[in-house]
Tab-separated table of C-alpha atoms and ligand atoms in Angstrom:
chain	number	residue	atom	x	y	z
A	1	UNK	CA	-29.860	-1.987	-17.994
A	2	UNK	CA	-28.470	-5.339	-18.998
A	3	UNK	CA	-29.955	-8.341	-17.222
A	4	UNK	CA	-27.597	-9.660	-14.519
A	5	UNK	CA	-27.172	-13.050	-16.211
A	6	UNK	CA	-26.011	-11.311	-19.391
A	7	UNK	CA	-23.367	-9.119	-17.771
A	8	UNK	CA	-19.776	-9.629	-18.829
A	9	UNK	CA	-17.875	-12.116	-16.676
A	10	UNK	CA	-15.945	-10.806	-13.652
A	11	UNK	CA	-12.419	-9.699	-14.385
A	12	UNK	CA	-13.092	-8.939	-18.062
A	13	UNK	CA	-13.421	-5.593	-19.813
A	14	UNK	CA	-15.067	-4.054	-22.830
A	15	UNK	CA	-12.737	-1.687	-24.636
A	16	UNK	CA	-14.619	1.173	-26.255
A	17	UNK	CA	-13.560	4.326	-28.106
A	18	UNK	CA	-11.550	6.355	-27.263
A	19	UNK	CA	-9.639	3.762	-25.171
A	20	UNK	CA	-9.735	1.320	-28.085
A	21	UNK	CA	-7.816	3.884	-30.170
A	22	UNK	CA	-5.113	4.032	-27.544
A	23	UNK	CA	-4.838	0.251	-27.693
A	24	UNK	CA	-4.492	0.380	-31.488
A	25	UNK	CA	-1.816	3.069	-31.262
A	26	UNK	CA	-0.006	1.140	-28.551
A	27	UNK	CA	0.004	-1.946	-30.735
A	28	UNK	CA	1.359	0.007	-33.695
A	29	UNK	CA	4.234	1.421	-31.608
A	30	UNK	CA	5.311	-1.855	-30.033
A	31	UNK	CA	5.013	-3.765	-33.318
A	32	UNK	CA	7.251	-1.166	-34.979
A	33	UNK	CA	9.786	-1.542	-32.179
A	34	UNK	CA	9.770	-5.353	-32.399
A	35	UNK	CA	10.250	-5.049	-36.162
A	36	UNK	CA	13.208	-2.734	-35.586
A	37	UNK	CA	14.826	-5.527	-33.562
A	38	UNK	CA	14.211	-8.092	-36.313
A	39	UNK	CA	11.171	-9.839	-34.809
A	40	UNK	CA	8.294	-11.062	-37.000
A	41	UNK	CA	4.629	-11.438	-36.119
A	42	UNK	CA	2.986	-14.762	-35.371
A	43	UNK	CA	-0.234	-16.043	-33.831
A	44	UNK	CA	-1.286	-19.187	-32.050
A	45	UNK	CA	-4.843	-20.324	-31.250
A	46	UNK	CA	-6.314	-18.975	-28.024
A	47	UNK	CA	-6.855	-22.540	-26.847
A	48	UNK	CA	-4.522	-25.505	-26.858
A	49	UNK	CA	-4.635	-29.094	-25.736
A	50	UNK	CA	-4.347	-28.870	-21.957
A	51	UNK	CA	-0.961	-30.637	-21.577
A	52	UNK	CA	0.732	-27.783	-23.484
A	53	UNK	CA	0.290	-25.494	-20.511
A	54	UNK	CA	1.291	-28.086	-17.917
A	55	UNK	CA	4.788	-27.311	-19.164
A	56	UNK	CA	4.705	-23.935	-17.421
A	57	UNK	CA	4.942	-25.901	-14.141
A	58	UNK	CA	2.462	-28.106	-12.309
A	59	UNK	CA	2.975	-26.230	-9.037
A	60	UNK	CA	2.373	-22.761	-10.496
A	61	UNK	CA	-0.726	-20.694	-9.740
A	62	UNK	CA	-1.569	-20.689	-13.427
A	63	UNK	CA	-1.846	-24.468	-13.524
A	64	UNK	CA	-3.116	-25.092	-10.013
A	65	UNK	CA	-5.980	-22.643	-9.626
A	66	UNK	CA	-6.295	-20.370	-12.598
A	67	UNK	CA	-6.859	-22.540	-15.631
A	68	UNK	CA	-9.886	-22.151	-17.855
A	69	UNK	CA	-9.930	-25.805	-18.762
A	70	UNK	CA	-12.824	-27.531	-20.477
A	71	UNK	CA	-13.744	-30.630	-22.364
A	72	UNK	CA	-15.389	-29.864	-25.683
A	73	UNK	CA	-18.280	-31.751	-27.246
A	74	UNK	CA	-15.814	-34.084	-28.977
A	75	UNK	CA	-14.162	-34.980	-25.668
A	76	UNK	CA	-10.947	-32.996	-26.237
A	77	UNK	CA	-9.295	-31.655	-23.091
A	78	UNK	CA	-8.587	-28.001	-23.893
A	79	UNK	CA	-7.343	-24.917	-22.032
A	80	UNK	CA	-7.736	-21.235	-22.859
A	81	UNK	CA	-4.158	-20.031	-23.036
A	82	UNK	CA	-2.976	-18.431	-19.791
A	83	UNK	CA	0.269	-17.266	-21.410
A	84	UNK	CA	1.952	-17.315	-24.785
A	85	UNK	CA	5.361	-18.916	-24.291
A	86	UNK	CA	4.271	-22.556	-24.050
A	87	UNK	CA	1.945	-22.052	-27.043
A	88	UNK	CA	4.754	-20.542	-29.128
A	89	UNK	CA	7.094	-23.394	-28.114
A	90	UNK	CA	4.443	-25.873	-29.266
A	91	UNK	CA	4.126	-23.979	-32.571
A	92	UNK	CA	7.918	-23.770	-33.005
A	93	UNK	CA	8.200	-27.546	-32.707
A	94	UNK	CA	5.047	-28.413	-34.641
A	95	UNK	CA	5.932	-26.179	-37.603
A	96	UNK	CA	9.536	-27.363	-37.782
A	97	UNK	CA	10.960	-23.916	-37.068
A	98	UNK	CA	14.096	-25.512	-35.655
A	99	UNK	CA	14.946	-26.345	-39.293
A	100	UNK	CA	14.721	-22.663	-40.297
A	101	UNK	CA	17.792	-20.414	-40.065
A	102	UNK	CA	18.323	-19.506	-36.408
A	103	UNK	CA	17.754	-17.409	-34.451
A	104	UNK	CA	14.007	-17.254	-34.984
A	105	UNK	CA	12.570	-14.015	-33.623
A	106	UNK	CA	8.801	-13.924	-33.133
A	107	UNK	CA	6.309	-11.555	-31.573
A	108	UNK	CA	2.613	-11.900	-30.793
A	109	UNK	CA	-0.320	-10.007	-29.365
A	110	UNK	CA	-3.469	-11.432	-27.913
A	111	UNK	CA	-5.734	-12.316	-25.015
A	112	UNK	CA	-4.593	-14.538	-22.141
A	113	UNK	CA	-6.944	-16.128	-19.603
A	114	UNK	CA	-6.248	-16.675	-15.914
A	115	UNK	CA	-8.901	-17.136	-13.284
A	116	UNK	CA	-7.248	-14.772	-10.829
A	117	UNK	CA	-9.013	-12.878	-8.084
A	118	UNK	CA	-10.102	-9.734	-9.884
A	119	UNK	CA	-8.512	-6.626	-8.416
A	120	UNK	CA	-6.855	-3.497	-9.739
A	121	UNK	CA	-4.873	-4.369	-12.871
A	122	UNK	CA	-5.497	-8.086	-12.482
A	123	UNK	CA	-7.945	-9.352	-15.046
A	124	UNK	CA	-9.284	-12.773	-15.927
A	125	UNK	CA	-8.742	-11.892	-19.565
A	126	UNK	CA	-5.745	-9.691	-20.233
A	127	UNK	CA	-3.788	-8.863	-23.371
A	128	UNK	CA	-0.103	-9.546	-23.831
A	129	UNK	CA	2.390	-8.276	-26.320
A	130	UNK	CA	5.095	-10.916	-26.222
A	131	UNK	CA	8.327	-11.751	-27.974
A	132	UNK	CA	10.279	-15.006	-28.130
A	133	UNK	CA	13.798	-15.406	-29.515
A	134	UNK	CA	14.747	-19.000	-30.350
A	135	UNK	CA	18.056	-20.642	-31.100
A	136	UNK	CA	20.662	-18.507	-29.363
A	137	UNK	CA	22.181	-19.553	-26.024
A	138	UNK	CA	24.437	-16.516	-25.608
A	139	UNK	CA	24.085	-13.381	-23.468
A	140	UNK	CA	23.500	-11.066	-26.483
A	141	UNK	CA	20.118	-12.760	-27.016
A	142	UNK	CA	19.039	-12.005	-23.423
A	143	UNK	CA	20.409	-8.479	-23.750
A	144	UNK	CA	18.553	-7.955	-27.016
A	145	UNK	CA	15.231	-9.019	-25.540
A	146	UNK	CA	15.716	-6.824	-22.463
A	147	UNK	CA	16.745	-3.903	-24.666
A	148	UNK	CA	13.668	-4.385	-26.852
A	149	UNK	CA	11.371	-4.518	-23.820
A	150	UNK	CA	12.866	-1.293	-22.484
A	151	UNK	CA	12.760	0.397	-25.881
A	152	UNK	CA	9.093	-0.576	-26.336
A	153	UNK	CA	8.211	0.781	-22.911
A	154	UNK	CA	9.987	4.056	-23.642
A	155	UNK	CA	8.436	4.326	-27.100
A	156	UNK	CA	4.965	4.332	-25.561
A	157	UNK	CA	5.987	7.155	-23.248
A	158	UNK	CA	6.957	5.516	-19.961
A	159	UNK	CA	10.107	7.284	-18.841
A	160	UNK	CA	13.007	5.682	-17.021
A	161	UNK	CA	11.857	2.115	-16.480
A	162	UNK	CA	14.313	0.218	-14.302
A	163	UNK	CA	14.367	-3.437	-15.195
A	164	UNK	CA	14.970	-5.773	-12.279
A	165	UNK	CA	17.097	-8.705	-13.382
A	166	UNK	CA	18.315	-11.864	-11.749
A	167	UNK	CA	19.661	-15.239	-12.699
A	168	UNK	CA	17.912	-18.225	-11.179
A	169	UNK	CA	20.828	-20.458	-12.208
A	170	UNK	CA	20.621	-23.744	-14.073
A	171	UNK	CA	20.210	-27.453	-13.336
A	172	UNK	CA	23.849	-27.553	-12.227
A	173	UNK	CA	23.690	-24.859	-9.548
A	174	UNK	CA	20.011	-24.370	-8.687
A	175	UNK	CA	19.522	-27.646	-6.720
A	176	UNK	CA	22.157	-26.614	-4.151
A	177	UNK	CA	20.514	-23.200	-3.823
A	178	UNK	CA	17.096	-24.767	-3.450
A	179	UNK	CA	18.409	-26.980	-0.626
A	180	UNK	CA	19.995	-24.002	1.125
A	181	UNK	CA	16.778	-22.022	0.786
A	182	UNK	CA	14.632	-24.847	2.164
A	183	UNK	CA	17.083	-25.312	5.025
A	184	UNK	CA	16.924	-21.603	5.860
A	185	UNK	CA	13.118	-21.394	5.689
A	186	UNK	CA	12.631	-24.606	7.685
A	187	UNK	CA	14.594	-22.903	10.443
A	188	UNK	CA	11.955	-20.153	10.488
A	189	UNK	CA	8.947	-22.296	9.666
A	190	UNK	CA	6.932	-21.146	12.687
A	191	UNK	CA	6.967	-17.562	11.352
A	192	UNK	CA	5.845	-18.363	7.810
A	193	UNK	CA	2.506	-17.461	6.228
A	194	UNK	CA	0.213	-20.256	5.027
A	195	UNK	CA	1.204	-19.778	1.391
A	196	UNK	CA	4.890	-20.091	2.225
A	197	UNK	CA	4.255	-23.327	4.105
A	198	UNK	CA	2.866	-24.732	0.873
A	199	UNK	CA	5.698	-23.244	-1.222
A	200	UNK	CA	8.292	-24.859	1.040
A	201	UNK	CA	7.116	-28.276	-0.130
A	202	UNK	CA	6.035	-27.576	-3.667
A	203	UNK	CA	7.973	-24.671	-5.135
A	204	UNK	CA	10.688	-23.374	-2.774
A	205	UNK	CA	12.037	-20.695	-5.129
A	206	UNK	CA	8.664	-18.934	-4.952
A	207	UNK	CA	9.322	-18.353	-1.227
A	208	UNK	CA	11.340	-15.356	-2.421
A	209	UNK	CA	8.243	-13.989	-4.129
A	210	UNK	CA	6.172	-13.737	-0.932
A	211	UNK	CA	4.753	-10.281	-0.271
A	212	UNK	CA	4.129	-11.119	3.417
A	213	UNK	CA	7.291	-12.729	4.739
A	214	UNK	CA	9.613	-10.001	3.481
A	215	UNK	CA	11.630	-9.732	6.702
A	216	UNK	CA	12.436	-13.438	6.545
A	217	UNK	CA	13.363	-13.136	2.898
A	218	UNK	CA	15.793	-10.314	3.594
A	219	UNK	CA	18.173	-12.755	5.295
A	220	UNK	CA	17.678	-15.653	2.903
A	221	UNK	CA	20.737	-16.971	1.069
A	222	UNK	CA	21.508	-15.147	-2.174
A	223	UNK	CA	21.355	-17.088	-5.404
A	224	UNK	CA	24.468	-15.302	-6.671
A	225	UNK	CA	26.566	-17.159	-4.100
A	226	UNK	CA	25.456	-20.440	-5.655
A	227	UNK	CA	25.783	-19.618	-9.358
A	228	UNK	CA	28.066	-21.990	-11.246
A	229	UNK	CA	30.840	-20.386	-13.299
A	230	UNK	CA	28.823	-20.583	-16.519
A	231	UNK	CA	25.748	-18.930	-14.932
A	232	UNK	CA	27.875	-16.223	-13.329
A	233	UNK	CA	29.642	-15.437	-16.614
A	234	UNK	CA	26.297	-15.420	-18.444
A	235	UNK	CA	24.689	-13.043	-15.966
A	236	UNK	CA	27.653	-10.681	-15.944
A	237	UNK	CA	27.794	-10.575	-19.729
A	238	UNK	CA	24.063	-9.796	-20.016
A	239	UNK	CA	24.355	-7.042	-17.439
A	240	UNK	CA	27.434	-5.544	-19.125
A	241	UNK	CA	25.747	-5.529	-22.549
A	242	UNK	CA	22.513	-3.925	-21.375
A	243	UNK	CA	24.198	-1.334	-19.153
A	244	UNK	CA	26.775	-0.650	-21.866
A	245	UNK	CA	23.911	0.148	-24.235
A	246	UNK	CA	22.721	2.841	-21.842
A	247	UNK	CA	19.741	0.941	-20.426
A	248	UNK	CA	19.058	0.894	-16.708
A	249	UNK	CA	18.900	-2.495	-15.059
A	250	UNK	CA	19.315	-3.462	-11.460
A	251	UNK	CA	19.961	-6.866	-9.989
A	252	UNK	CA	17.164	-7.967	-7.659
A	253	UNK	CA	18.439	-10.980	-5.691
A	254	UNK	CA	14.845	-11.907	-4.784
A	255	UNK	CA	13.419	-11.874	-8.273
A	256	UNK	CA	12.024	-15.236	-9.286
A	257	UNK	CA	9.172	-15.765	-11.689
A	258	UNK	CA	5.759	-17.365	-11.385
A	259	UNK	CA	6.360	-19.858	-14.188
A	260	UNK	CA	8.660	-22.852	-13.888
A	261	UNK	CA	10.336	-22.995	-17.281
A	262	UNK	CA	12.986	-20.333	-16.677
A	263	UNK	CA	16.725	-20.946	-16.567
A	264	UNK	CA	19.316	-18.280	-15.800
A	265	UNK	CA	18.104	-14.807	-16.752
A	266	UNK	CA	14.772	-13.551	-15.411
A	267	UNK	CA	13.566	-9.956	-15.469
A	268	UNK	CA	10.569	-7.802	-14.637
A	269	UNK	CA	9.509	-4.174	-14.620
A	270	UNK	CA	7.103	-2.636	-12.152
A	271	UNK	CA	5.776	0.889	-11.888
A	272	UNK	CA	5.182	3.143	-8.884
A	273	UNK	CA	1.581	3.699	-9.976
A	274	UNK	CA	0.882	-0.018	-9.839
A	275	UNK	CA	1.137	-1.906	-6.555
A	276	UNK	CA	4.073	-4.053	-5.539
A	277	UNK	CA	4.001	-7.394	-7.246
A	278	UNK	CA	2.152	-5.929	-10.234
A	279	UNK	CA	4.543	-6.055	-13.167
A	280	UNK	CA	4.292	-4.263	-16.490
A	281	UNK	CA	6.261	-6.969	-18.184
A	282	UNK	CA	8.257	-10.001	-17.283
A	283	UNK	CA	10.324	-12.595	-19.000
A	284	UNK	CA	13.536	-14.522	-19.134
A	285	UNK	CA	15.461	-17.394	-20.620
A	286	UNK	CA	13.916	-20.846	-20.865
A	287	UNK	CA	16.349	-23.243	-22.490
A	288	UNK	CA	14.505	-26.385	-21.412
A	289	UNK	CA	10.938	-25.785	-22.575
A	290	UNK	CA	11.031	-27.446	-26.003
A	291	UNK	CA	13.002	-30.333	-24.462
A	292	UNK	CA	10.216	-30.736	-21.890
A	293	UNK	CA	7.787	-31.090	-24.792
A	294	UNK	CA	9.646	-34.100	-26.147
A	295	UNK	CA	11.605	-32.228	-28.836
A	296	UNK	CA	15.310	-31.335	-28.843
A	297	UNK	CA	16.018	-28.544	-26.353
A	298	UNK	CA	16.376	-25.196	-28.124
A	299	UNK	CA	17.669	-22.210	-26.136
A	300	UNK	CA	15.135	-19.403	-25.990
A	301	UNK	CA	14.443	-16.105	-24.272
A	302	UNK	CA	11.466	-13.749	-24.325
A	303	UNK	CA	9.077	-11.526	-22.440
A	304	UNK	CA	5.373	-10.784	-22.097
A	305	UNK	CA	4.079	-7.252	-21.607
A	306	UNK	CA	0.686	-6.571	-20.034
A	307	UNK	CA	-1.095	-4.199	-22.393
A	308	UNK	CA	-3.791	-3.076	-19.928
A	309	UNK	CA	-1.198	-2.370	-17.240
A	310	UNK	CA	1.081	-0.531	-19.646
A	311	UNK	CA	-1.747	1.664	-20.862
A	312	UNK	CA	-2.847	2.402	-17.349
A	313	UNK	CA	0.719	3.485	-16.460
A	314	UNK	CA	1.139	5.798	-19.459
A	315	UNK	CA	-2.448	6.994	-19.956
A	316	UNK	CA	-1.779	10.712	-19.329
A	317	UNK	CA	1.079	10.776	-21.839
A	318	UNK	CA	-0.795	8.713	-24.340
A	319	UNK	CA	-3.278	10.883	-26.189
A	320	UNK	CA	-6.058	9.404	-28.257
A	321	UNK	CA	-4.743	9.363	-31.828
A	322	UNK	CA	-6.873	11.648	-33.977
A	323	UNK	CA	-8.373	10.566	-37.275
A	324	UNK	CA	-8.328	13.123	-40.112
A	325	UNK	CA	-12.063	12.801	-40.769
A	326	UNK	CA	-14.281	14.646	-43.268
A	327	UNK	CA	-17.922	15.205	-42.368
A	328	UNK	CA	-20.300	15.705	-45.264
A	329	UNK	CA	-23.173	17.800	-43.884
A	330	UNK	CA	-26.282	18.503	-45.909
A	331	UNK	CA	-29.171	20.893	-46.245
A	332	UNK	CA	-32.710	19.437	-46.044
A	333	UNK	CA	-33.451	17.097	-48.938
A	334	UNK	CA	-29.796	16.298	-49.678
A	335	UNK	CA	-29.226	13.381	-47.346
A	336	UNK	CA	-28.556	10.807	-50.067
A	337	UNK	CA	-26.450	13.279	-52.050
A	338	UNK	CA	-24.272	13.781	-48.996
A	339	UNK	CA	-24.066	10.031	-48.439
A	340	UNK	CA	-22.951	9.548	-52.027
A	341	UNK	CA	-20.248	12.234	-51.765
A	342	UNK	CA	-19.004	10.666	-48.526
A	343	UNK	CA	-18.900	7.248	-50.211
A	344	UNK	CA	-16.997	8.669	-53.212
A	345	UNK	CA	-14.482	10.152	-50.777
A	346	UNK	CA	-14.161	6.837	-48.921
A	347	UNK	CA	-13.560	5.040	-52.199
A	348	UNK	CA	-10.882	7.619	-52.938
A	349	UNK	CA	-9.178	6.759	-49.630
A	350	UNK	CA	-10.432	9.497	-47.274
A	351	UNK	CA	-12.037	8.940	-43.869
A	352	UNK	CA	-15.454	10.414	-44.477
A	353	UNK	CA	-18.920	10.190	-43.019
A	354	UNK	CA	-22.308	11.799	-43.467
A	355	UNK	CA	-25.361	12.208	-41.284
A	356	UNK	CA	-27.557	9.089	-41.178
A	357	UNK	CA	-30.286	10.557	-38.959
A	358	UNK	CA	-31.542	13.339	-41.192
A	359	UNK	CA	-30.724	15.942	-38.554
A	360	UNK	CA	-30.784	19.708	-38.895
A	361	UNK	CA	-27.699	21.350	-40.355
A	362	UNK	CA	-26.969	22.824	-36.921
A	363	UNK	CA	-27.012	19.388	-35.273
A	364	UNK	CA	-24.841	17.972	-38.052
A	365	UNK	CA	-22.245	20.702	-37.650
A	366	UNK	CA	-22.178	20.133	-33.900
A	367	UNK	CA	-21.480	16.466	-34.578
A	368	UNK	CA	-18.859	17.414	-37.162
A	369	UNK	CA	-17.160	19.698	-34.620
A	370	UNK	CA	-16.753	16.697	-32.314
A	371	UNK	CA	-15.635	14.159	-34.867
A	372	UNK	CA	-14.065	15.768	-37.924
A	373	UNK	CA	-11.383	18.136	-39.141
A	374	UNK	CA	-13.235	19.302	-42.279
A	375	UNK	CA	-16.936	19.754	-42.962
A	376	UNK	CA	-18.320	19.810	-46.493
A	377	UNK	CA	-21.716	21.430	-46.981
A	378	UNK	CA	-23.940	19.884	-49.620
A	379	UNK	CA	-27.112	21.532	-50.978
A	380	UNK	CA	-28.382	25.031	-51.603
A	381	UNK	CA	-27.301	27.500	-54.268
A	382	UNK	CA	-23.625	26.453	-54.204
A	383	UNK	CA	-24.509	22.853	-54.990
A	384	UNK	CA	-26.734	23.954	-57.886
A	385	UNK	CA	-23.716	25.858	-59.223
A	386	UNK	CA	-21.483	22.791	-59.004
A	387	UNK	CA	-19.790	23.908	-55.787
A	388	UNK	CA	-19.299	22.542	-52.275
A	389	UNK	CA	-18.557	24.649	-49.214
A	390	UNK	CA	-15.505	23.275	-47.392
A	391	UNK	CA	-15.062	24.413	-43.803
A	392	UNK	CA	-11.825	23.848	-41.910
A	393	UNK	CA	-13.149	23.045	-38.437
A	394	UNK	CA	-9.818	23.739	-36.752
A	395	UNK	CA	-9.447	27.307	-38.049
A	396	UNK	CA	-13.102	28.087	-38.824
A	397	UNK	CA	-12.202	29.331	-42.335
A	398	UNK	CA	-14.219	28.161	-45.323
A	399	UNK	CA	-13.924	28.130	-49.104
A	400	UNK	CA	-16.081	27.062	-51.997
A	401	UNK	CA	-14.600	24.265	-54.055
A	402	UNK	CA	-15.774	22.839	-57.406
A	403	UNK	CA	-17.487	19.495	-56.762
A	404	UNK	CA	-15.062	17.572	-58.941
A	405	UNK	CA	-12.096	19.182	-57.164
A	406	UNK	CA	-13.116	18.230	-53.615
A	407	UNK	CA	-10.739	15.258	-53.340
A	408	UNK	CA	-7.791	17.277	-54.649
A	409	UNK	CA	-8.665	20.111	-52.264
A	410	UNK	CA	-8.892	17.825	-49.233
A	411	UNK	CA	-5.671	16.014	-50.135
A	412	UNK	CA	-3.963	19.388	-50.478
A	413	UNK	CA	-5.117	20.166	-46.943
A	414	UNK	CA	-3.520	17.090	-45.455
A	415	UNK	CA	-6.649	14.954	-45.177
A	416	UNK	CA	-5.067	11.880	-46.785
B	1	HAM	P1	3.840	-13.242	-16.844
B	1	HAM	O1	4.741	-12.477	-15.943
B	1	HAM	O2	2.959	-14.263	-16.222
B	1	HAM	O3	4.750	-13.891	-17.941
B	1	HAM	O4	2.921	-12.232	-17.656
B	1	HAM	C1	3.503	-11.204	-18.421
B	1	HAM	C2	2.814	-9.887	-18.141
B	1	HAM	O5	1.411	-10.024	-18.415
B	1	HAM	C3	2.872	-9.425	-16.699
B	1	HAM	O6	4.072	-8.748	-16.417
B	1	HAM	C4	1.669	-8.510	-16.614
B	1	HAM	O7	1.976	-7.227	-17.106
B	1	HAM	C5	0.676	-9.168	-17.563
B	1	HAM	N1	-0.318	-9.942	-16.806
B	1	HAM	C6	-0.198	-11.195	-16.331
B	1	HAM	N2	-1.326	-11.577	-15.691
B	1	HAM	C7	-2.184	-10.536	-15.762
B	1	HAM	C8	-3.521	-10.295	-15.301
B	1	HAM	N3	-4.210	-11.220	-14.645
B	1	HAM	N4	-4.091	-9.087	-15.570
B	1	HAM	C9	-3.414	-8.131	-16.251
B	1	HAM	N5	-2.158	-8.297	-16.707
B	1	HAM	C10	-1.540	-9.483	-16.473
B	1	HAM	C11	4.304	-14.653	-18.970
B	1	HAM	O8	3.149	-14.825	-19.259
B	1	HAM	C12	5.424	-15.231	-19.819
B	1	HAM	N6	4.818	-16.001	-20.907
B	1	HAM	C13	6.317	-14.125	-20.329
B	1	HAM	C14	7.441	-14.654	-21.149
B	1	HAM	C15	7.526	-14.653	-22.493
B	1	HAM	N7	8.527	-15.252	-20.686
B	1	HAM	C16	9.281	-15.614	-21.707
B	1	HAM	N8	8.687	-15.269	-22.802
């Protein structure tokens, strides 16, 4: 038993085999899909100077209650990143990517930190696969990012995701909507939950996100009636492109997002297995973020996908990838010989292992049955005659192979 003060912090997880293999496979699939769409990998530090993340919105949960913010020994005010978009925007500006040919398509994978109340599928450290497309203001960019998100979700085995999409308008049309929304909710103030009272003053659009006051929300004014011509045309073009490409999306007039940098398109995908309000991925357009960081405004759109949530939704369809492993078992006295053969095989590019506990041959073969596809038997008369017994653990058949032909034999049996 681990001592209580050494236990891992609440809301965090250890990822062990075989789950860790699923994560690796998941990463491989989504990276391949992002590459298919022209995106390239990037990384940012897991901590940034704190003001970077203020740009996601001072009134958001992430900034208000959930930040892992600390001052280091040198007095720097730092924050563990709660999300990737602001960090990528900082990197885009700092590395002069606006001077590179546009659009710039980037993807990333890594841990995010939010001090949320731990509950099912809500962690204090979670992993996101995210993509950001910079430099294109037009609907095809939004459509491309939505199509990639859907393709990635399908590639990992989640069938028929329906993406909920909305447009939250722009600086031209959103203020009038916000006023209408506040006016409507003020009229029903007595019925509102405590959170909505606070939202009314600080972040009225988030009123639509309330999981409690749903009956009030049902009659709230619809953003679509307030869209300016440009926002309407943009939304319709995105919808037409995505639907035309055979992907399912549905407009959700109540969809707003928990971060403040979005303009126009926002989208999210949930899953019946996960509760309401628990999204598999979410994203949208954020044309003002780099401008808010003191650089020229560059149009951008992206999404973040929750890796833990995705894996939990597809677990049954997502088998543990198997490693074509060779197990070099040995008769008594041949432990180092077996180790050496395993090492030769590893140097030749095979996945190979030998017993390191000097166990009986029976125990070794039991282990091999669990972990490997081929067992090689080292020792005895065969070894003296320059031979190794090779047993196919899937079929149970075995053959003797000349020692110097083992690698060729294994390669011929699909082990490399
Ligand atoms: P977000 O909706 O806050 O967006 O997070 C993206 C995804 O990360 C969520 O849909 C969810 O799957 C996962 N996620 C978030 N918080 C947790 C948590 N506490 N535990 C487990 N999973 C979680 C963003 O972060 C934006 N940066 C996305 C984006 C990229 N927008 C534009 N580009």
